[in-house]
Amino acid sequence: MLYPEINESRNVIDLGGAWSFRLDDGTHGEGWADSAFISEGVQVPVPASYNDINEDLEFRKHCGWAYYRRTFTIPKNLADERLVLRFDAVTHYAKVYLDGELITEHKGGFLPFEADVTGKLVPGKEAELIVAVDNRINHSTLPMGNEGGTAFFGSDNADVPSVIAAKKWRRPVNLPNFDFFNYAGINRPVRLYTTPMSYISDVTITTGIDGSSGIVHYVITTEGNGEASIEIRDGSGKVVTEGKGNSGTLHIENARLWWPYPGEPYLYKATVRFGEDAYSLDFGIRTVKVEGTRFLINGRPFYFKGFGKHEDSAIHGRGFDFVLDMKDISMIHWMDANSFRTSHYPYAEEMYQLCDREGIVIIDETPAVGMGGTTEDIYRIGNFRSHHEDVIKDLIARDKNHPSVVMWSMGNEPDVVTYPDSAYDYWHSLYEYTKALDPDGRPVTFVCNQNNYERDRITREMDVICINRYYGWYNLSGDMEAAVYALNIELDFWEKQNKPVIMTEYGADTLPGFHLSSPEMFSEEFQVLYYDTINKEFDKRSFMIGEHPWNFADFNTIQGPMRADGNRKGLLTRDRRPKMAAHYFRKRWKEIPNFDYK
Ligand code: BDP
């Protein structure tokens, strides 16, 4: 799906701002949209999560539908244009009403969807837009919520009659089976864009390298009548090659490649035309390949220095925050990191555009997190397979052209139940499905939790083995000697698989300003000791091709006895101030080059 663009043939109207908003009061039920009821509510900003905008506790703990409303009039001079309403992300389920008519609905809170409203939205006449949003999570949603009242943290599942009774008695609550706050609402921009009536609906660009030439394969998908063409310019605006027709292969002599920073992340601009329509996109020439225990970018072995991240900030929640994204890029450069994983859902498209330009490598993850949370086999009882496939399809359709995206992650940490045939069949077939979809043939992985790696049959089948391990934190807590002993036993196992391994999560909760001369858990000194001890082991193993500490920054999560003011494993605080460990990594990563380290 193309990102909305303003250019010679297209217009974009931003529908952000203050919208009327009301939480469902439980009496109206699904999909109900009543202008008067919503208008009596409060004003909230779009885009943003609604949870931290208002002091009423209901905003934070709401479970169910909420309604947004605004009116607008588009200019009369758009009368001959095709009009499309685009929602970049509504979390988690959306029903959209234009002048009372349900025009589209969408499941999944982290990917865009659109509705063609040509003929429905009359230029010059006021229109009413209502968006009903459902934040409920369960065994059919991604991310997944627990059913049956199971809490993520704590010993809430104990066999205590009064607790069991209270769980049945209480109002419905969302019980995420994942460790980040279930921020909801219209989290990313809402825009109306125009195209001519005959238009470009998609562009796919993949690249290769042949000696000093860059090879560019393109496919232009169109609707209506016209001739398709493409023109490629270099950074100075000079046309370097062009082609005619809906698909083809072009060559760029002496091509400049896209390299991760501090290499040059060189971008070319492709301008595609079809009839009256035009669309431009930046792309990079680069290749990605796994060979033995190496991850090759442009044929050279790359070492991942970076983080698991979140889209999370004070007040905005998970709402699109461009200022924060830019700050994060700056902090990534400051720490000499070169990559991150979009744990645990696809991020806003603007972040990928920034990473293309800034030379930051992305492992792009779906929202398949929290799969489990039941003593039963989730693959047999859950109803999520087709949704998972849709999400992968839409993710690749959205992000396929970004040079920064080098690998797909199908999901994070399904519960330990990765051993039975049902789990194997699920992930194995999903891996093949994902592989077949990507025109760029990127490696595919899924991220495995701390489990019985000997019994696990899925992780070892991935192109890159991605493991989250908390030796010294959740187990062998505080005992770094024992943690390293255990880690090495496991690394010996992975060494035999002859595949590249990335530690996609490891970390320790740390309270900034809490100092100890003899490092114990939660102190800044312990966080440094923890990382320093473990990193020394990675350095000894050539198949360990990346380290992604968990997490880039502290983040908000569900309340519970294991979390005080969120998850505190950040190298940075939530407002992006460095803890001691950030300085530690900054020093370490300065010494580790992007390429040929291993
Ligand atoms: C991992 C999860 C991550 C959590 C982290 C933690 O992948 O989402 O935040 O543990 O507990 O298992 O800090």
Coordinates of N, CA and C in Angstrom, one line a residue, residues 135-320:
N135 N -10.9 -1.9 21.7 CA -9.5 -2.2 22.2 C -9.4 -3.6 22.8
R136 N -10.5 -4.4 22.6 CA -10.5 -5.7 23.3 C -9.5 -6.7 22.6
I137 N -8.8 -7.4 23.4 CA -7.8 -8.4 22.9 C -8.2 -9.8 23.5
N138 N -8.0 -10.8 22.7 CA -8.4 -12.2 23.1 C -7.6 -13.2 22.3
H139 N -8.0 -14.4 22.3 CA -7.3 -15.4 21.5 C -7.4 -15.3 20.0
S140 N -8.2 -14.4 19.5 CA -8.3 -14.2 18.1 C -7.6 -13.0 17.6
T141 N -7.1 -12.2 18.5 CA -6.4 -10.9 18.1 C -4.9 -11.0 18.2
L142 N -4.3 -10.1 17.5 CA -2.8 -10.0 17.6 C -2.5 -8.5 17.8
P143 N -1.9 -8.2 19.0 CA -1.5 -9.0 20.0 C -2.6 -9.8 20.7
M144 N -2.2 -10.8 21.5 CA -3.3 -11.6 22.1 C -3.5 -11.3 23.5
G145 N -4.8 -11.4 23.9 CA -5.2 -11.2 25.3 C -5.6 -12.5 25.9
N146 N -5.4 -12.5 27.2 CA -5.8 -13.8 27.9 C -7.3 -13.9 28.0
E147 N -7.8 -15.1 27.9 CA -9.2 -15.3 28.2 C -9.3 -16.1 29.5
G148 N -10.4 -16.0 30.2 CA -10.6 -16.7 31.4 C -10.0 -16.0 32.6
G149 N -9.7 -14.7 32.5 CA -9.3 -14.0 33.6 C -7.9 -14.2 34.1
T150 N -7.1 -14.8 33.2 CA -5.7 -15.0 33.6 C -4.9 -13.7 33.6
A151 N -4.2 -13.4 34.6 CA -3.4 -12.2 34.6 C -2.0 -12.5 34.1
F152 N -1.3 -11.5 33.5 CA 0.0 -11.7 32.9 C 1.0 -11.8 34.1
F153 N 0.9 -10.9 35.0 CA 1.9 -10.8 36.1 C 1.2 -11.4 37.4
G154 N 2.0 -11.9 38.3 CA 1.5 -12.2 39.6 C 1.0 -13.6 39.7
S155 N 0.5 -14.0 40.9 CA 0.0 -15.3 41.1 C -1.5 -15.3 41.2
D156 N -2.1 -14.6 40.3 CA -3.6 -14.3 40.3 C -4.3 -15.6 39.9
N157 N -3.6 -16.7 39.5 CA -4.3 -17.9 39.1 C -4.4 -18.9 40.2
A158 N -4.0 -18.5 41.4 CA -4.1 -19.4 42.5 C -5.5 -20.0 42.8
D159 N -5.5 -21.1 43.4 CA -6.7 -21.8 43.7 C -7.4 -21.2 44.9
V160 N -7.8 -20.0 44.8 CA -8.4 -19.3 46.0 C -9.9 -19.0 45.6
P161 N -10.8 -19.6 46.3 CA -12.2 -19.5 45.9 C -12.7 -18.0 45.8
S162 N -12.3 -17.2 46.8 CA -12.7 -15.8 46.7 C -12.2 -15.0 45.5
V163 N -10.9 -15.4 45.2 CA -10.3 -14.7 44.0 C -11.0 -15.2 42.7
I164 N -11.3 -16.4 42.6 CA -12.0 -17.0 41.5 C -13.4 -16.3 41.3
A165 N -14.1 -16.2 42.5 CA -15.4 -15.6 42.5 C -15.3 -14.1 42.0
A166 N -14.3 -13.4 42.5 CA -14.1 -12.0 42.2 C -13.9 -11.8 40.7
K167 N -13.1 -12.7 40.1 CA -12.8 -12.6 38.7 C -14.0 -12.8 37.8
K168 N -14.9 -13.6 38.3 CA -16.2 -13.8 37.6 C -17.1 -12.6 37.8
W169 N -17.0 -12.0 38.9 CA -18.0 -10.9 39.3 C -17.6 -9.6 38.6
R170 N -16.3 -9.4 38.5 CA -15.9 -8.0 38.1 C -16.3 -7.7 36.6
R171 N -16.2 -6.4 36.3 CA -16.5 -5.9 35.0 C -15.5 -6.5 34.0
P172 N -15.8 -6.7 32.7 CA -14.8 -7.2 31.8 C -13.6 -6.3 31.8
V173 N -12.4 -6.9 31.8 CA -11.2 -6.2 31.8 C -10.3 -6.8 30.6
N174 N -9.5 -6.0 30.1 CA -8.5 -6.5 29.1 C -7.3 -7.1 29.9
L175 N -6.9 -8.3 29.5 CA -5.8 -8.9 30.2 C -4.8 -9.3 29.1
P176 N -3.9 -8.3 28.8 CA -2.9 -8.5 27.8 C -2.0 -9.7 28.2
N177 N -1.7 -10.5 27.2 CA -0.7 -11.5 27.5 C 0.7 -11.0 27.0
F178 N 0.9 -9.8 27.2 CA 2.2 -9.2 26.7 C 2.5 -8.0 27.6
D179 N 3.8 -7.6 27.5 CA 4.3 -6.7 28.5 C 4.5 -5.2 27.9
F180 N 3.4 -4.7 27.4 CA 3.4 -3.3 27.1 C 2.0 -2.8 27.2
F181 N 1.8 -1.5 27.5 CA 0.4 -1.1 27.8 C -0.4 -1.2 26.6
N182 N -1.7 -1.6 26.8 CA -2.6 -1.8 25.6 C -3.2 -0.4 25.2
Y183 N -2.3 0.4 24.7 CA -2.7 1.8 24.3 C -3.6 1.6 23.1
A184 N -4.7 2.4 23.1 CA -5.7 2.2 22.0 C -6.2 3.6 21.5
G185 N -6.9 3.5 20.4 CA -7.5 4.7 19.7 C -6.9 4.9 18.3
I186 N -7.1 6.1 17.9 CA -6.6 6.5 16.5 C -5.2 6.9 16.7
N187 N -4.3 5.9 16.7 CA -2.9 6.1 17.1 C -2.0 6.7 16.0
R188 N -2.5 6.7 14.8 CA -1.7 7.3 13.7 C -2.5 8.2 12.8
P189 N -1.9 9.0 12.0 CA -2.7 10.0 11.2 C -3.9 9.4 10.4
V190 N -4.9 10.3 10.3 CA -6.0 10.0 9.4 C -5.9 11.1 8.3
R191 N -5.9 10.6 7.1 CA -5.8 11.6 5.9 C -6.7 11.2 4.8
L192 N -7.1 12.3 4.1 CA -7.8 12.1 2.9 C -6.8 12.4 1.8
Y193 N -6.7 11.5 0.8 CA -5.8 11.8 -0.3 C -6.6 11.7 -1.6
T194 N -6.1 12.3 -2.6 CA -6.7 12.3 -3.9 C -5.8 11.7 -5.0
T195 N -6.4 11.1 -6.0 CA -5.7 10.7 -7.2 C -6.6 11.0 -8.4
P196 N -6.0 11.1 -9.6 CA -6.8 11.1 -10.8 C -7.7 9.8 -10.8
M197 N -8.7 9.8 -11.6 CA -9.6 8.7 -11.7 C -8.9 7.4 -12.2
S198 N -7.9 7.5 -13.1 CA -7.0 6.4 -13.5 C -5.8 6.6 -12.7
Y199 N -5.3 5.6 -12.0 CA -4.3 5.9 -11.0 C -3.3 4.7 -10.8
I200 N -2.2 5.0 -10.1 CA -1.2 4.1 -9.7 C -1.7 3.5 -8.4
S201 N -1.9 2.2 -8.3 CA -2.3 1.6 -7.0 C -1.1 1.0 -6.2
D202 N -0.1 0.7 -6.9 CA 1.1 0.1 -6.1 C 2.3 0.2 -7.0
V203 N 3.5 0.2 -6.3 CA 4.8 0.2 -7.0 C 5.7 -0.8 -6.2
T204 N 6.3 -1.6 -6.8 CA 7.3 -2.5 -6.2 C 8.6 -2.4 -6.8
I205 N 9.6 -2.1 -5.9 CA 11.0 -2.0 -6.5 C 11.9 -3.0 -5.7
T206 N 12.6 -3.8 -6.4 CA 13.6 -4.7 -5.8 C 14.9 -4.4 -6.5
T207 N 16.0 -4.7 -5.8 CA 17.3 -4.3 -6.4 C 18.3 -5.4 -6.3
G208 N 19.3 -5.4 -7.2 CA 20.4 -6.3 -7.2 C 21.7 -5.5 -7.5
I209 N 22.8 -6.2 -7.4 CA 24.1 -5.6 -7.7 C 24.8 -6.5 -8.7
D210 N 25.3 -5.9 -9.8 CA 26.1 -6.7 -10.8 C 27.4 -5.9 -11.0
G211 N 28.5 -6.3 -10.4 CA 29.7 -5.5 -10.5 C 29.5 -4.1 -10.0
S212 N 29.7 -3.2 -10.8 CA 29.5 -1.8 -10.4 C 28.2 -1.3 -10.7
S213 N 27.3 -2.1 -11.4 CA 26.0 -1.7 -11.8 C 24.9 -2.0 -10.7
G214 N 24.0 -1.2 -10.6 CA 22.8 -1.5 -9.8 C 21.7 -2.0 -10.7
I215 N 21.0 -3.0 -10.3 CA 19.9 -3.6 -11.1 C 18.6 -3.2 -10.4
V216 N 17.7 -2.7 -11.1 CA 16.4 -2.3 -10.5 C 15.2 -2.9 -11.2
H217 N 14.5 -3.8 -10.5 CA 13.3 -4.4 -11.1 C 12.1 -3.6 -10.6
Y218 N 11.2 -3.3 -11.4 CA 10.1 -2.6 -11.0 C 8.8 -3.2 -11.5
V219 N 7.7 -3.0 -10.7 CA 6.4 -3.4 -11.1 C 5.4 -2.3 -10.7
I220 N 4.7 -1.8 -11.7 CA 3.7 -0.7 -11.4 C 2.3 -1.3 -11.6
T221 N 1.5 -1.2 -10.5 CA 0.2 -1.7 -10.6 C -0.8 -0.5 -10.8
T222 N -1.7 -0.6 -11.8 CA -2.5 0.5 -12.1 C -4.0 0.2 -12.2
E223 N -4.8 1.2 -12.2 CA -6.3 1.0 -12.4 C -6.7 2.0 -13.4
G224 N -7.4 1.6 -14.4 CA -7.9 2.6 -15.5 C -7.1 2.6 -16.7
N225 N -7.1 3.7 -17.4 CA -6.4 3.7 -18.7 C -5.2 4.6 -18.7
G226 N -4.2 4.2 -19.4 CA -3.0 5.0 -19.5 C -1.7 4.2 -19.8
E227 N -0.6 4.8 -20.0 CA 0.6 4.2 -20.2 C 1.5 4.4 -19.0
A228 N 2.2 3.3 -18.5 CA 3.0 3.4 -17.3 C 4.4 3.7 -17.7
S229 N 5.1 4.5 -16.9 CA 6.5 4.7 -17.2 C 7.2 5.0 -15.8
I230 N 8.6 4.9 -15.9 CA 9.3 5.1 -14.6 C 10.6 5.9 -15.0
E231 N 11.0 6.7 -14.1 CA 12.2 7.5 -14.3 C 13.0 7.5 -12.9
I232 N 14.3 7.2 -13.0 CA 15.0 7.2 -11.8 C 16.1 8.3 -11.7
R233 N 16.1 9.0 -10.6 CA 17.0 10.1 -10.5 C 18.0 9.8 -9.3
D234 N 19.2 10.3 -9.4 CA 20.1 10.2 -8.3 C 19.9 11.3 -7.3
G235 N 20.7 11.4 -6.3 CA 20.6 12.3 -5.2 C 20.6 13.8 -5.7
S236 N 21.3 14.0 -6.8 CA 21.4 15.4 -7.3 C 20.2 15.8 -8.2
G237 N 19.3 14.8 -8.5 CA 18.2 15.1 -9.3 C 18.4 14.7 -10.8
K238 N 19.5 14.2 -11.1 CA 19.8 13.8 -12.5 C 19.1 12.5 -12.8
V239 N 18.5 12.4 -14.0 CA 17.9 11.1 -14.4 C 19.0 10.2 -14.8
V240 N 19.0 9.0 -14.1 CA 20.1 8.0 -14.4 C 19.6 6.9 -15.3
T241 N 18.3 6.6 -15.3 CA 17.7 5.6 -16.2 C 16.2 5.8 -16.2
E242 N 15.6 5.2 -17.2 CA 14.1 5.3 -17.3 C 13.6 4.1 -18.1
G243 N 12.3 3.9 -17.9 CA 11.7 2.7 -18.6 C 10.2 2.9 -18.9
K244 N 9.7 2.1 -19.8 CA 8.3 2.2 -20.1 C 7.6 0.9 -19.9
G245 N 6.3 0.9 -19.6 CA 5.6 -0.3 -19.3 C 5.4 -0.6 -17.8
N246 N 4.5 -1.5 -17.5 CA 4.1 -1.7 -16.1 C 5.2 -2.5 -15.3
S247 N 6.1 -3.1 -16.0 CA 7.2 -3.8 -15.3 C 8.5 -3.8 -16.1
G248 N 9.6 -4.0 -15.5 CA 10.8 -4.1 -16.3 C 12.0 -4.1 -15.4
T249 N 13.2 -4.2 -16.0 CA 14.5 -4.2 -15.3 C 15.4 -3.1 -15.9
L250 N 15.9 -2.3 -15.0 CA 16.8 -1.2 -15.4 C 18.1 -1.4 -14.8
H251 N 19.1 -0.7 -15.4 CA 20.5 -0.8 -14.9 C 21.0 0.6 -14.6
I252 N 21.7 0.7 -13.5 CA 22.3 2.0 -13.2 C 23.8 1.8 -13.2
E253 N 24.5 2.4 -14.1 CA 26.0 2.3 -14.1 C 26.6 2.9 -12.9
N254 N 27.7 2.4 -12.4 CA 28.4 3.0 -11.3 C 27.5 3.4 -10.1
A255 N 26.6 2.4 -9.8 CA 25.6 2.7 -8.8 C 26.2 3.0 -7.4
R256 N 25.5 3.9 -6.7 CA 25.9 4.1 -5.3 C 25.0 3.2 -4.4
L257 N 25.6 2.4 -3.5 CA 24.7 1.5 -2.8 C 24.2 2.1 -1.5
W258 N 23.2 1.5 -1.0 CA 22.6 1.8 0.3 C 23.4 1.1 1.4
W259 N 24.1 1.8 2.3 CA 24.9 1.2 3.4 C 24.3 1.7 4.7
P260 N 24.4 0.8 5.7 CA 24.0 1.3 7.1 C 25.0 2.4 7.5
Y261 N 24.5 3.4 8.3 CA 25.4 4.4 8.8 C 26.4 3.8 9.7
P262 N 27.7 4.3 9.8 CA 28.2 5.5 9.1 C 28.6 5.3 7.7
G263 N 28.3 4.2 7.0 CA 28.4 4.1 5.6 C 27.3 5.1 5.0
E264 N 27.4 5.2 3.7 CA 26.4 6.1 3.0 C 25.1 5.4 2.7
P265 N 24.0 5.9 3.3 CA 22.7 5.2 3.0 C 22.1 5.9 1.7
Y266 N 22.7 5.7 0.6 CA 22.4 6.4 -0.6 C 21.0 6.1 -1.1
L267 N 20.2 7.1 -1.4 CA 18.9 6.8 -1.9 C 18.7 7.4 -3.3
Y268 N 18.0 6.6 -4.2 CA 17.6 7.1 -5.5 C 16.1 7.4 -5.4
K269 N 15.6 8.2 -6.3 CA 14.2 8.5 -6.4 C 13.6 7.9 -7.7
A270 N 12.6 7.1 -7.5 CA 11.8 6.6 -8.6 C 10.6 7.4 -8.8
T271 N 10.3 7.9 -10.0 CA 9.0 8.6 -10.2 C 8.3 7.8 -11.3
V272 N 7.1 7.4 -10.9 CA 6.3 6.5 -11.7 C 5.2 7.4 -12.3
R273 N 4.8 7.2 -13.5 CA 3.7 7.9 -14.1 C 2.7 6.9 -14.8
F274 N 1.5 7.4 -14.8 CA 0.4 6.6 -15.4 C -0.7 7.5 -15.8
G275 N -1.0 7.8 -17.0 CA -2.0 8.8 -17.4 C -1.6 10.1 -16.8
E276 N -2.6 10.6 -16.0 CA -2.4 11.9 -15.3 C -1.7 11.7 -14.0
D277 N -1.6 10.5 -13.5 CA -1.1 10.3 -12.2 C 0.4 10.1 -12.1
A278 N 1.0 10.5 -10.9 CA 2.4 10.3 -10.7 C 2.6 10.0 -9.2
Y279 N 3.7 9.2 -9.0 CA 4.0 8.9 -7.6 C 5.5 8.7 -7.5
S280 N 6.1 9.3 -6.5 CA 7.6 9.1 -6.3 C 7.9 8.4 -5.0
L281 N 8.9 7.6 -5.1 CA 9.4 7.0 -3.8 C 10.9 6.8 -3.9
D282 N 11.5 7.0 -2.6 CA 12.9 6.8 -2.5 C 13.2 5.3 -2.3
F283 N 14.3 4.9 -2.9 CA 14.7 3.5 -2.6 C 16.2 3.4 -2.6
G284 N 16.7 2.3 -2.1 CA 18.2 2.2 -2.0 C 18.5 0.9 -2.8
I285 N 19.7 0.9 -3.3 CA 20.2 -0.4 -4.0 C 21.1 -1.1 -2.9
R286 N 20.5 -2.3 -2.6 CA 21.3 -3.1 -1.6 C 20.8 -4.5 -1.7
T287 N 21.6 -5.5 -1.3 CA 21.2 -6.9 -1.2 C 21.3 -7.4 0.2
V288 N 20.5 -8.4 0.5 CA 20.5 -9.0 1.8 C 20.5 -10.5 1.7
K289 N 21.4 -11.2 2.4 CA 21.5 -12.6 2.2 C 22.1 -13.3 3.5
V290 N 21.6 -14.5 3.8 CA 22.2 -15.2 4.9 C 23.0 -16.3 4.2
E291 N 24.3 -16.4 4.7 CA 25.2 -17.4 4.2 C 25.9 -18.0 5.3
G292 N 25.8 -19.3 5.6 CA 26.4 -20.0 6.7 C 26.0 -19.2 8.0
T293 N 26.9 -18.8 8.8 CA 26.6 -18.1 10.0 C 26.6 -16.6 9.9
R294 N 26.6 -16.1 8.6 CA 26.7 -14.7 8.4 C 25.5 -14.1 7.8
F295 N 25.3 -12.8 8.1 CA 24.2 -12.0 7.6 C 24.8 -11.0 6.7
L296 N 24.6 -11.1 5.4 CA 25.4 -10.3 4.4 C 24.5 -9.1 3.9
I297 N 25.0 -7.9 4.0 CA 24.4 -6.8 3.4 C 25.4 -6.3 2.3
N298 N 24.9 -6.3 1.1 CA 25.8 -6.0 -0.1 C 27.0 -6.9 -0.1
G299 N 26.8 -8.1 0.3 CA 27.8 -9.1 0.3 C 28.8 -9.1 1.5
R300 N 28.6 -8.2 2.4 CA 29.6 -8.1 3.5 C 28.9 -8.5 4.8
P301 N 29.6 -9.2 5.7 CA 29.0 -9.7 7.0 C 28.7 -8.5 7.9
F302 N 27.5 -8.4 8.3 CA 27.0 -7.3 9.1 C 26.8 -7.8 10.6
Y303 N 27.1 -6.9 11.5 CA 26.9 -7.1 12.9 C 25.8 -6.2 13.4
F304 N 24.7 -6.8 14.0 CA 23.6 -6.0 14.5 C 23.9 -5.4 15.9
K305 N 24.0 -4.1 16.0 CA 24.2 -3.4 17.3 C 22.9 -2.5 17.4
G306 N 22.1 -2.8 18.4 CA 20.9 -2.1 18.5 C 20.0 -2.5 19.6
F307 N 18.7 -2.5 19.3 CA 17.8 -2.6 20.5 C 16.5 -3.3 20.0
G308 N 15.8 -3.8 21.0 CA 14.3 -3.9 20.9 C 13.8 -2.6 21.4
K309 N 12.7 -2.1 20.7 CA 12.2 -0.8 21.0 C 10.7 -0.9 21.3
H310 N 10.1 0.2 21.6 CA 8.7 0.3 21.6 C 8.3 1.7 21.0
E311 N 7.1 1.8 20.5 CA 6.5 3.1 20.3 C 5.8 3.5 21.6
D312 N 6.4 4.3 22.3 CA 5.8 4.6 23.7 C 6.4 5.9 24.2
S313 N 5.5 6.8 24.6 CA 6.0 8.0 25.2 C 4.9 8.6 26.1
A314 N 5.3 9.5 27.0 CA 4.4 10.1 28.0 C 3.3 10.8 27.2
I315 N 2.1 10.7 27.7 CA 0.9 11.4 27.2 C 0.5 10.9 25.9
H316 N 1.4 10.8 24.9 CA 1.0 10.3 23.5 C 0.6 8.8 23.6
G317 N 1.2 8.1 24.6 CA 1.0 6.6 24.6 C 1.7 6.0 23.4
R318 N 0.9 5.3 22.6 CA 1.5 4.8 21.4 C 1.2 5.6 20.2
G319 N 0.7 6.8 20.4 CA 0.3 7.7 19.3 C 1.5 8.2 18.6
F320 N 1.3 8.4 17.3 CA 2.4 8.8 16.4 C 3.1 10.1 17.0

